[in-house]
Coordinates of C-alpha atoms in Angstrom, one line a residue:
M20 CA -22.2 10.7 42.8
E21 CA -19.7 8.9 40.5
R22 CA -16.5 10.7 39.5
Y23 CA -14.5 10.0 36.4
A24 CA -11.0 11.0 35.6
H25 CA -10.1 11.9 32.0
I26 CA -6.8 12.5 30.4
I27 CA -7.1 15.6 28.3
G28 CA -3.5 16.4 27.8
W29 CA -0.2 14.7 27.6
G30 CA 3.4 15.8 27.3
K31 CA 6.9 14.5 26.9
Y32 CA 10.4 15.8 26.8
L33 CA 13.6 14.1 25.6
P34 CA 17.0 15.7 25.9
T35 CA 18.6 16.6 22.6
K36 CA 21.9 14.6 23.2
I37 CA 21.7 11.1 22.0
M38 CA 24.2 8.4 22.8
T39 CA 24.1 5.4 20.5
N40 CA 25.4 1.9 21.3
D41 CA 28.4 2.6 18.9
D42 CA 29.2 5.8 21.0
L43 CA 29.1 3.7 24.2
A44 CA 31.3 1.0 22.7
K45 CA 34.0 3.6 22.2
S46 CA 34.5 3.9 26.0
V47 CA 33.3 0.5 27.2
D48 CA 34.4 -3.0 25.9
T49 CA 31.1 -3.9 24.2
S50 CA 29.3 -3.7 20.9
D51 CA 26.0 -2.5 19.4
G52 CA 25.0 -6.1 18.7
W53 CA 25.7 -7.3 22.2
I54 CA 23.8 -4.4 23.8
R55 CA 20.8 -4.8 21.5
G56 CA 20.8 -8.5 22.0
M57 CA 20.9 -8.3 25.8
T58 CA 18.7 -5.2 26.3
G59 CA 16.9 -4.2 23.1
I60 CA 18.3 -0.7 23.6
G61 CA 19.7 1.1 20.5
Q62 CA 20.2 4.6 21.9
R63 CA 19.7 6.6 25.0
Y64 CA 18.9 10.3 25.6
I65 CA 21.5 12.0 27.8
A66 CA 20.5 15.0 29.9
T67 CA 23.4 17.5 29.9
K68 CA 22.1 20.9 30.9
E69 CA 18.6 19.7 31.8
T70 CA 17.4 18.8 35.3
T71 CA 14.6 16.5 36.4
A72 CA 12.6 19.6 37.2
S73 CA 13.2 21.4 33.9
M74 CA 12.3 18.3 31.9
A75 CA 9.1 17.9 33.9
L76 CA 8.3 21.6 33.2
Y77 CA 8.7 21.1 29.5
A78 CA 6.5 18.0 29.5
A79 CA 3.9 19.8 31.6
Q80 CA 3.8 22.8 29.3
E81 CA 3.3 20.5 26.4
A82 CA 0.5 18.7 28.2
L83 CA -1.3 22.0 28.9
E84 CA -1.0 23.0 25.2
V85 CA -2.5 19.6 24.1
A86 CA -5.3 20.0 26.6
D87 CA -5.8 23.6 25.5
I88 CA -6.0 24.9 29.0
N89 CA -4.2 27.7 30.9
P90 CA -2.0 26.8 33.8

């Protein structure tokens, strides 16, 4: 008997605090242009009150909602 896996729900979570390259350049000797040129990164999301577990929980709850199933 063949078995197949199906993705029926997906979720994500990003912290609300955003640090731009300009913000970073205020505390480190760098610039937005240098960071973008070397890494391609323009901003990053900073977890302040969130933990790995709480972010995983938010993402899992969203995945369950998208899948329209109960936990």
